[in-house]
Coordinates of C-alpha atoms in Angstrom, one line a residue:
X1 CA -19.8 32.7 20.1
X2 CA -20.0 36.0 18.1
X3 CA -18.1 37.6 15.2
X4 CA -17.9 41.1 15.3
X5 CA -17.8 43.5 12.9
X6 CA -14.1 45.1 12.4
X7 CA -12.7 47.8 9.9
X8 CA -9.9 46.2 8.9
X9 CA -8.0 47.3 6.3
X10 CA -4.6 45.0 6.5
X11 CA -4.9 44.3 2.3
X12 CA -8.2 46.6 1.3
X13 CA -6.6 49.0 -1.2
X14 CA -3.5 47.0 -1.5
X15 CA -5.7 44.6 -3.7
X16 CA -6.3 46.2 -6.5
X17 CA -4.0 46.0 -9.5
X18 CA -1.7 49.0 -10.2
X19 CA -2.4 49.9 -14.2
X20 CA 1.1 47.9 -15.4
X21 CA 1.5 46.1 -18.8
X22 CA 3.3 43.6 -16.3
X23 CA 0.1 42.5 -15.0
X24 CA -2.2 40.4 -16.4
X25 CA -5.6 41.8 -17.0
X26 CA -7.8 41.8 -14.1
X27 CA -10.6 39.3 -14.0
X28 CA -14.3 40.3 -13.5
X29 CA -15.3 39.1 -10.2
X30 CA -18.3 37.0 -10.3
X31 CA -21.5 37.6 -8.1
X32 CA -22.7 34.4 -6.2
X33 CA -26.5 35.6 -7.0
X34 CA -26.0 34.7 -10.8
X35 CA -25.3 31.1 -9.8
X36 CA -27.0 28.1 -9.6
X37 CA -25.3 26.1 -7.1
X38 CA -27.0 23.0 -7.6
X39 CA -26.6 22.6 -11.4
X40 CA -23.1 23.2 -10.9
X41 CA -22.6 20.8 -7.9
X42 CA -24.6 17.9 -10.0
X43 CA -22.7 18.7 -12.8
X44 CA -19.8 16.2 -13.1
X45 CA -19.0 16.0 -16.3
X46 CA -17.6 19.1 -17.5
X47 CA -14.0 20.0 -17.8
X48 CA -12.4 21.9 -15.4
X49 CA -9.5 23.1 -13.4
X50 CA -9.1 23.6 -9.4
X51 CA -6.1 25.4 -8.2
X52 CA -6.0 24.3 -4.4
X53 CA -4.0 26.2 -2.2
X54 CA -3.3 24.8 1.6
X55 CA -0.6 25.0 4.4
X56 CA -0.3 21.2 5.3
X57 CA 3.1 19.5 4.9
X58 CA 3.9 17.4 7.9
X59 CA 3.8 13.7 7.8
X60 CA 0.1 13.1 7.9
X61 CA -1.6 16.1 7.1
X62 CA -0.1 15.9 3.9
X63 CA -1.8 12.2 3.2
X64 CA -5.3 13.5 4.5
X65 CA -5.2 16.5 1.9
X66 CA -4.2 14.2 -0.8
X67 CA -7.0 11.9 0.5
X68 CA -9.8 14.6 -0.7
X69 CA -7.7 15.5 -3.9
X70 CA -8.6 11.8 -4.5
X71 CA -11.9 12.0 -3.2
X72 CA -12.6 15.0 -5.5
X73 CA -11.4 13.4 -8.6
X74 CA -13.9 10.6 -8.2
X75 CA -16.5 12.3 -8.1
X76 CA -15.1 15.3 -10.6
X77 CA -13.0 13.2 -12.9
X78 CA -12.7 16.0 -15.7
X79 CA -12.0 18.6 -13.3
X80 CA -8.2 18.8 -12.9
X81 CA -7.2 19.6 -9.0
X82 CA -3.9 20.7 -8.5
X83 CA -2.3 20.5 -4.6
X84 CA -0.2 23.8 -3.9
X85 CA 1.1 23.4 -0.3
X86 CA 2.5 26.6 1.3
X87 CA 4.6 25.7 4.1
X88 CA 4.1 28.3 7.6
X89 CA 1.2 26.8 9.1
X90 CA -1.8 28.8 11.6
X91 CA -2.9 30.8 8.2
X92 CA -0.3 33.7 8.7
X93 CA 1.9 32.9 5.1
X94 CA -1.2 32.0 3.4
X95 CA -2.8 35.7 3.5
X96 CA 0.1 37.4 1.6
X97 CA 0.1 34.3 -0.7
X98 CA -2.9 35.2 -2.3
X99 CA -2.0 38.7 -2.0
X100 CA -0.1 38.5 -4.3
X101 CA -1.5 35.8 -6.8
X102 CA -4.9 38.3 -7.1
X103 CA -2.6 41.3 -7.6
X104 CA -1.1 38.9 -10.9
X105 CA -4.6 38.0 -11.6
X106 CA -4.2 34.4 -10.8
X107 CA -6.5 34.2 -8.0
X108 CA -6.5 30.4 -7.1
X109 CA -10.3 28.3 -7.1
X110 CA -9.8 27.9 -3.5
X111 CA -7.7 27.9 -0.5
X112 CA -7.4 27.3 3.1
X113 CA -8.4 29.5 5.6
X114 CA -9.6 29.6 9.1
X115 CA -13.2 31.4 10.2
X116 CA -13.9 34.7 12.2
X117 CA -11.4 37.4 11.8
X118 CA -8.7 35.7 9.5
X119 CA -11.2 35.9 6.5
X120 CA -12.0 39.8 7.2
X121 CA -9.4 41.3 5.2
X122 CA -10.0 38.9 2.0
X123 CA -13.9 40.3 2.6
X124 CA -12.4 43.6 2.6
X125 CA -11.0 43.7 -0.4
X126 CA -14.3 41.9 -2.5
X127 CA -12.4 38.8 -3.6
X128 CA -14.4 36.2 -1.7
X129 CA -17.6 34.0 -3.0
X130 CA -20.7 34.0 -1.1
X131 CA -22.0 30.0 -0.1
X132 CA -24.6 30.6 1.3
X133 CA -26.4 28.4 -2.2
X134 CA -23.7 25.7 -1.0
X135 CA -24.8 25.6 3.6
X136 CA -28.2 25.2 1.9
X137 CA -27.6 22.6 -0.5
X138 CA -25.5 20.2 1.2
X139 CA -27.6 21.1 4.6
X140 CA -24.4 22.2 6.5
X141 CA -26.2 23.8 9.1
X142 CA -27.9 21.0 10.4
X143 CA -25.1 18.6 9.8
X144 CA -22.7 20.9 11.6
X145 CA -21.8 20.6 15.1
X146 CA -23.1 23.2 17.6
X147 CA -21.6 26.1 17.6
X148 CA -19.6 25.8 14.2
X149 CA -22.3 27.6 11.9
X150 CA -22.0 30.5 14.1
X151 CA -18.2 30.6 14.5
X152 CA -18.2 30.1 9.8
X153 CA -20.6 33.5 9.8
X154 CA -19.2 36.6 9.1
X155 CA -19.6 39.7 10.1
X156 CA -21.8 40.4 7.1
X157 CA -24.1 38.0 8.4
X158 CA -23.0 35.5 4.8
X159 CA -21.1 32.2 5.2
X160 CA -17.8 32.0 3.0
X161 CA -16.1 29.0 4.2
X162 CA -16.5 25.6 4.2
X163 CA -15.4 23.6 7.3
X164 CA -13.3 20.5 6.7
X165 CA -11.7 19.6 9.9
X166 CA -11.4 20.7 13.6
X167 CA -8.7 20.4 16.0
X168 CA -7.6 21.0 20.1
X169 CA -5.6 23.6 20.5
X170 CA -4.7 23.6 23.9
X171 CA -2.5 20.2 24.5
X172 CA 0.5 18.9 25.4
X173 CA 2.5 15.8 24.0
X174 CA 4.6 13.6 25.9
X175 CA 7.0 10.7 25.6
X176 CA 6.0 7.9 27.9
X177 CA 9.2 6.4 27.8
X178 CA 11.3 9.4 28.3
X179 CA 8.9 9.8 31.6
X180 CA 9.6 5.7 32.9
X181 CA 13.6 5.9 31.9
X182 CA 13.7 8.8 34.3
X183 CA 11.6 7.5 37.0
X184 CA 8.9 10.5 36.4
X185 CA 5.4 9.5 37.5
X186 CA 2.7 9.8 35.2
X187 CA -0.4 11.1 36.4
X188 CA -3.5 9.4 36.5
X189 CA -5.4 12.6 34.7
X190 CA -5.2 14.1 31.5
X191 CA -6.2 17.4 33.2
X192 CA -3.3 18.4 35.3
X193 CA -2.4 21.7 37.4
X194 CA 0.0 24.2 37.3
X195 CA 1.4 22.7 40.7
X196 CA 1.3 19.0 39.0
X197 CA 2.8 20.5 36.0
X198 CA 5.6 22.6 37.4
X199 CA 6.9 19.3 39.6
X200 CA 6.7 17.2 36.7
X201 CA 8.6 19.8 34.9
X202 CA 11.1 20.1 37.8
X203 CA 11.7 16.5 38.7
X204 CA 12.4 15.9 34.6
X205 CA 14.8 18.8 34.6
X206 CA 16.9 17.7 37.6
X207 CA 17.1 13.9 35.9
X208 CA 17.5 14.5 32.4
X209 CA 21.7 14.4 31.0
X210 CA 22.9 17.5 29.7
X211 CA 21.4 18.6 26.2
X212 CA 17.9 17.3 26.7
X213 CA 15.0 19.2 28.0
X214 CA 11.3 18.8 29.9
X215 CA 9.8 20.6 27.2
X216 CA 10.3 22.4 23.6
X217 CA 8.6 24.7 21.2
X218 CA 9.7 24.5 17.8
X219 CA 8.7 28.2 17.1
X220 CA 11.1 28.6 14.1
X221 CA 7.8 29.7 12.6
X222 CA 6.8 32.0 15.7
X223 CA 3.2 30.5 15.7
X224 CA 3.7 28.2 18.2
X225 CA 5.1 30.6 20.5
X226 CA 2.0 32.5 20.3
X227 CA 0.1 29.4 20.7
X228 CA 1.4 28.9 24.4
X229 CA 0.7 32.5 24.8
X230 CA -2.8 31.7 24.5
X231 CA -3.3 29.0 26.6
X232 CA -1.4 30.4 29.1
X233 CA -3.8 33.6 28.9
X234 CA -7.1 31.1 28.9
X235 CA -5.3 28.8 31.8
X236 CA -4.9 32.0 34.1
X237 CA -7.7 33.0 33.8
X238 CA -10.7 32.6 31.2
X239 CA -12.4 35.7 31.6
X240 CA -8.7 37.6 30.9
X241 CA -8.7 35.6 28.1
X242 CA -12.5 36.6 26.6
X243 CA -11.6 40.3 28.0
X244 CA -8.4 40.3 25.7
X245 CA -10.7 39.3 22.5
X246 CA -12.8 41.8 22.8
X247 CA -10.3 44.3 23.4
X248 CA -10.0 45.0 27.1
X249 CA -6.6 44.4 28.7
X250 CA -3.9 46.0 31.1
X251 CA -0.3 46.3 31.5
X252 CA -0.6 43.7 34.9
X253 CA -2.5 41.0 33.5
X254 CA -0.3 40.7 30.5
X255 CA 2.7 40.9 32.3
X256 CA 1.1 38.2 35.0
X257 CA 0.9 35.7 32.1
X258 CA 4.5 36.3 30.7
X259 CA 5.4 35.7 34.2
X260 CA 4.4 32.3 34.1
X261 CA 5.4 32.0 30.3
X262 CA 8.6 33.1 31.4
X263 CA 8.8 30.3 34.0
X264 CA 7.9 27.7 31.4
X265 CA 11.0 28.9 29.0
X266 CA 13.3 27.7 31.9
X267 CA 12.7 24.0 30.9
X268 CA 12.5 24.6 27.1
X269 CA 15.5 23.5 24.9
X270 CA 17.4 26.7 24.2
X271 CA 17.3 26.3 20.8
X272 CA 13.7 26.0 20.2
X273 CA 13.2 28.6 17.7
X274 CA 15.9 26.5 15.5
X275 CA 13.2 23.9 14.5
X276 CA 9.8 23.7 13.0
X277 CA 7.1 22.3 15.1
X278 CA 7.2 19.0 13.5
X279 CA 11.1 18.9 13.7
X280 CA 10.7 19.3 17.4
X281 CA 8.3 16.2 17.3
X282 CA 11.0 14.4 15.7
X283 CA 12.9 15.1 18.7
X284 CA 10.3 14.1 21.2
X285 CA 9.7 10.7 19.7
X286 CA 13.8 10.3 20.0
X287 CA 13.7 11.4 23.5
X288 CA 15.5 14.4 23.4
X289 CA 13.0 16.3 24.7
X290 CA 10.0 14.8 27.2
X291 CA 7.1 17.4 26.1
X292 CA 5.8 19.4 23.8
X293 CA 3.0 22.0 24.2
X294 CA 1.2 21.4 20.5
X295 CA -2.3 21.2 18.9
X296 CA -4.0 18.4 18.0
X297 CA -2.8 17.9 14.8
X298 CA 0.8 16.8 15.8
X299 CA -1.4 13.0 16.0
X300 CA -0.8 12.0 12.7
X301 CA 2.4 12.9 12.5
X302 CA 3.2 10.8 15.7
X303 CA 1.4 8.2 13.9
X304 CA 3.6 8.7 10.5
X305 CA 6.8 8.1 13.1
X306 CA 5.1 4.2 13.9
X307 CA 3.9 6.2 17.6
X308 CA 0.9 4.3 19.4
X309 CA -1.0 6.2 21.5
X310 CA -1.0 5.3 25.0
X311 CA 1.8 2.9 24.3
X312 CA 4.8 5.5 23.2
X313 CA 2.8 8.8 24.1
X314 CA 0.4 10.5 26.3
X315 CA -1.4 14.1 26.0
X316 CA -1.6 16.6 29.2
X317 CA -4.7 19.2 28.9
X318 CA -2.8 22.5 29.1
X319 CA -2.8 23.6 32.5
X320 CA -5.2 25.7 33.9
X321 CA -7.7 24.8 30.9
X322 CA -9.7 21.4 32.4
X323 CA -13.1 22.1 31.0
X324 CA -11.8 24.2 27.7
X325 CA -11.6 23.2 24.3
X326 CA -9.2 25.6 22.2
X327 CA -10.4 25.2 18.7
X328 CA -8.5 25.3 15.4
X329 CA -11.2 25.1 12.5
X330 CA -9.7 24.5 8.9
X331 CA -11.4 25.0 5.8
X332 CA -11.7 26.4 2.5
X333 CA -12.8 29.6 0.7
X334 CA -13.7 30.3 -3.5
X335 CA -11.8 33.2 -4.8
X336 CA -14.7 35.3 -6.8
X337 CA -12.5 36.0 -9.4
X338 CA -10.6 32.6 -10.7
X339 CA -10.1 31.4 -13.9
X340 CA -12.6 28.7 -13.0
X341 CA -15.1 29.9 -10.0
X342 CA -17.0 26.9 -10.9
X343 CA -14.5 24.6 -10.1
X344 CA -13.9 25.9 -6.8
X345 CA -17.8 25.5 -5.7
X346 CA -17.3 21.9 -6.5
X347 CA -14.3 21.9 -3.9
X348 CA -16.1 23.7 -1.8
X349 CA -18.9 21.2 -1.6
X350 CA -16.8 18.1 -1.7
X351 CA -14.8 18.6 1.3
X352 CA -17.9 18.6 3.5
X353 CA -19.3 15.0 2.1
X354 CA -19.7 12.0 4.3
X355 CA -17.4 9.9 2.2
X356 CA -14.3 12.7 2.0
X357 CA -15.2 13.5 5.8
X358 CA -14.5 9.7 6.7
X359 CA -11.4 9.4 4.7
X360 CA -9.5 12.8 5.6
X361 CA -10.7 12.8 9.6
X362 CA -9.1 9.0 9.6
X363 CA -5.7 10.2 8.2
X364 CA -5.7 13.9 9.5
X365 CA -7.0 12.4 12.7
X366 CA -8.7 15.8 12.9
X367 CA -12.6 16.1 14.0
X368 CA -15.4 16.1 11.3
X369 CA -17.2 19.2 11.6
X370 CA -20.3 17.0 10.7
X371 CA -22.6 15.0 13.3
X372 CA -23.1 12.3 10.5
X373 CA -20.0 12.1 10.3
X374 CA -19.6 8.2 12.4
X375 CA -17.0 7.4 15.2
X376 CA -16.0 4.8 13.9
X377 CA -13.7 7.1 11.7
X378 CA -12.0 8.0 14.4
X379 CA -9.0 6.4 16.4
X380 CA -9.1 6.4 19.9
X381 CA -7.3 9.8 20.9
X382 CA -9.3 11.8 18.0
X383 CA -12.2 9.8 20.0
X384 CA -11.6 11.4 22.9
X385 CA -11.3 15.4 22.2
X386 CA -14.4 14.3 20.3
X387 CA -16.5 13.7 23.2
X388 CA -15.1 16.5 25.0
X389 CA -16.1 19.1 22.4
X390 CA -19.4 18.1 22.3
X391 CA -20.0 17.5 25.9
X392 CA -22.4 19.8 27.3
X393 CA -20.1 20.3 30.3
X394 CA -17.0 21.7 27.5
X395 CA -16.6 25.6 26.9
X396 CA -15.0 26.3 23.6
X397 CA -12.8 29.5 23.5
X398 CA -11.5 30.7 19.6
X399 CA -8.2 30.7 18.8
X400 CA -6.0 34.0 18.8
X401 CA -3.0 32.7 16.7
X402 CA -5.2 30.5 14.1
X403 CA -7.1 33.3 12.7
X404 CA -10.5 32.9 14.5
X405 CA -10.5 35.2 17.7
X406 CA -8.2 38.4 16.7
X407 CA -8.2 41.0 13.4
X408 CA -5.4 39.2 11.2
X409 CA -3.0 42.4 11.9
X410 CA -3.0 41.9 15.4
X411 CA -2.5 37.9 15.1
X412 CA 0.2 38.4 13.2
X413 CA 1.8 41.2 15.2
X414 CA 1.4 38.7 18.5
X415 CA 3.4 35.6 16.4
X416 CA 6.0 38.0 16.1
X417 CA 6.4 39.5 19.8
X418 CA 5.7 35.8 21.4
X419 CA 8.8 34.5 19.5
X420 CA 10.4 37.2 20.2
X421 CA 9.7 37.0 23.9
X422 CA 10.4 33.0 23.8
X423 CA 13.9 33.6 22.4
X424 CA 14.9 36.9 24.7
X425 CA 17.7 36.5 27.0
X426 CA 15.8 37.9 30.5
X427 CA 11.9 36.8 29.0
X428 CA 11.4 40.3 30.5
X429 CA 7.5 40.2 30.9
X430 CA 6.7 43.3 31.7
X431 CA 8.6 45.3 28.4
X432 CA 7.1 42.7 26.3
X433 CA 3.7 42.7 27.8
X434 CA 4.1 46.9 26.8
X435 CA 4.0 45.6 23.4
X436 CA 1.4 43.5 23.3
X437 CA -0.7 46.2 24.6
X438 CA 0.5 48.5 22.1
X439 CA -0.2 46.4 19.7
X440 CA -3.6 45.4 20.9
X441 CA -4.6 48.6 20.8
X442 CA -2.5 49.4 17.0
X443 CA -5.1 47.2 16.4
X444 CA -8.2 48.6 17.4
X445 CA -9.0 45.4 18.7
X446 CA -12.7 45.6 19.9
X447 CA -14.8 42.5 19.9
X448 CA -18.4 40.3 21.2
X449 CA -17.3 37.2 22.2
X450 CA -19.2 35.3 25.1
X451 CA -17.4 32.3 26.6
X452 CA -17.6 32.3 30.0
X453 CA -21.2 33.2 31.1

């Protein structure tokens, strides 16, 4: 896997601060070269403060990032770390979030964000901290798993993020009771077809009442429509989907996978873009709806709702994908110019320790980013994608709507058009697969990523 190097200039010269007596002053931004890392790291009896920004709110996710808030203050008991959740998910609300906290000078110590191409326009604009001091100290490039180091390098060639958690992007939730009420055979296989999927969809549609559904999105958001727009792209055909990464597409291909996207929208609730992704989970666990087409990290909320897995639900491999691993990478980044940069590095750091690593993986049910990391952490599902990501047999492809494959203007721009495309009347594909090319090549979109060969 390779980052390239884009020119994008989504927030550089929207950064700066316009020369207002509303504004605060603006804060010098502080070189990474002047610090020591390990005295500050060791140091853990100073007083500080930690302004921690993330996106996680659903049952689950929410426990796992109190988990390291804990885990921080234990070892940093003077060093105050406040929580600031910001509902939207797949890194989209977060960008313009700290927009606008640097333009008011309140840059926070750290915040969430996903490698590659999401963390380009923050690099832009100068308002990131190099870690390169921190990889070395707490030996994350050894302890990561392969492939990760390469994926958390930017363009630049520096590292400015620290992984915490990884998850599957390319999966699909089902009730297993909905499936036995109805008569609906389960396969045997995780990894199903397109043939095996469209029956199972068809057979579900023609025995399910009147105001429930095979499948649903919960796209209120418009990530998750773009989501399935990505695994449809890699399940057609993987080198469509590395060609469309690195900036080579055409009208047919596109319109080819909103054909079959458009297919899939026949079985989904009507009102899909109504609900939240974990509202729509809600409704899955009640039986309203049999499937969902989510990431990995709808686990602990199933497990919040009292859901056993392989007892009340099963996962499906996104069709087409057998041998794929869409990855989702979370972590966090230090603002260079916070009222406590200091702070921040200790964040930094901590996430990526053995003892937060055990704790959050458990409760996010996400994978460590760490080989030291034990399986025992993990329960048996978690156990599972595990093995697959590091099997030698596994390709890994980067995800378009969670920052890591695409320039964040063209991420963005896709959220939007997928939703819109999900909640059309006639899913026209062809008019809307005119405006992803459009925007695709808005975009300038020209990358160097190498999955298939």
């Amino acid at each position: 896997m390779k980052l390239r190097k884009i020119l994008c200039g989504v927030l550089a010269g929207v950064m700066a601060l316009t020369a207002t007596s509303a504004l605060a002053a603006k804060r010098e931004k502080v070189d990474a070269s002047t610090l020591d890392f390990k005295a500050i790291i060791e140091d853990t009896s100073t007083k500080g403060s930690a302004s921690v920004y993330h996106w996680w709110t659903a049952g689950g996710e929410k426990d796992a990032i109190e988990s390291v808030v804990d885990g921080f203050k234990d070892v940093y008991s003077k060093v105050k770390a406040k929580s600031n959740a910001i509902p939207g998910g797949a890194g989209g609300a977060m960008v313009m979030k700290v927009k606008v906290l640097q333009q008011a000078s309140k840059s926070p110590e750290t915040f969430q964000a996903h490698p590659g191409e999401e963390i380009e326009p923050y690099l832009n604009s100068n308002m990131l901290l190099n870690l390169n001091q921190l990889w070395d100290y707490a030996d994350l490039s050894a302890r990561a798993l392969p492939g990760l180091e390469d994926m958390c390098t930017a363009s630049d060639g520096n590292k400015y993020i620290v992984p915490i958690g990884i998850h599957k992007t390319n999966v699909i939730f089902y009730n297993i009771h909905v499936f036995e009420k109805y008569g609906v055979a389960i396969p045997d296989h995780q990894n199903i077809t397109w043939d095996e999927f469209w029956a199972i969809c068809d057979e579900l549609a023609s025995k399910m009442p009147d105001g429930e559904y095979p499948l649903d999105l919960g796209d209120r958001k418009g990530w998750p429509a773009c989501q399935v727009f990505e695994n449809i792209l890699l399940g057609t055909d993987p080198q469509m989907y590395e060609d469309f990464i690195n900036g080579t597409y055409n009208l047919e291909d596109i319109t080819e996978v909103l054909s079959t996207y458009a297919r899939l929208m026949e079985y989904v609730a009507p009102d899909h873009s109504s609900r939240d992704w974990y509202e729509a989970s809600g409704q899955v666990v009640a039986g309203t709806y049999a499937m969902q087409i989510m990431g990995a990290w709808m686990q602990p909320l199933m497990t919040s709702m009292d859901q056993v897995y392989g007892v009340d639900y099963g996962v499906f491999t996104f069709p087409g994908t057998d041998g794929w691993f869409g990855m989702c990478v979370d972590g966090f980044v230090v603002s260079n110019d916070s009222a406590d940069v200091e702070a921040g590095i200790k964040w930094a750091y901590n996430v990526s320790t053995p003892e937060v690593q055990k704790n959050f993986s458990t409760l996010k049910e996400s994978i460590s980013p760490y080989s030291d990391t034990p399986d025992e952490t993990y329960c048996p599902l978690t156990l599972e994608f595990k093995n697959e990501l590091v099997a030698e047999t596994t390709k890994v492809y980067p995800s378009i709507t969670h920052g890591t494959a695409l320039p964040w203007s063209a991420s963005t721009s896709l959220q939007t058009q997928m939703q819109e495309f999900a909640t059309s009347a006639e899913h026209d594909a062809e008019f809307f697969a005119k405006k992803i090319v459009d925007i695709m090549k808005e975009s300038s979109v020209k990358g160097d990523w190498n999955l298939v060969d």
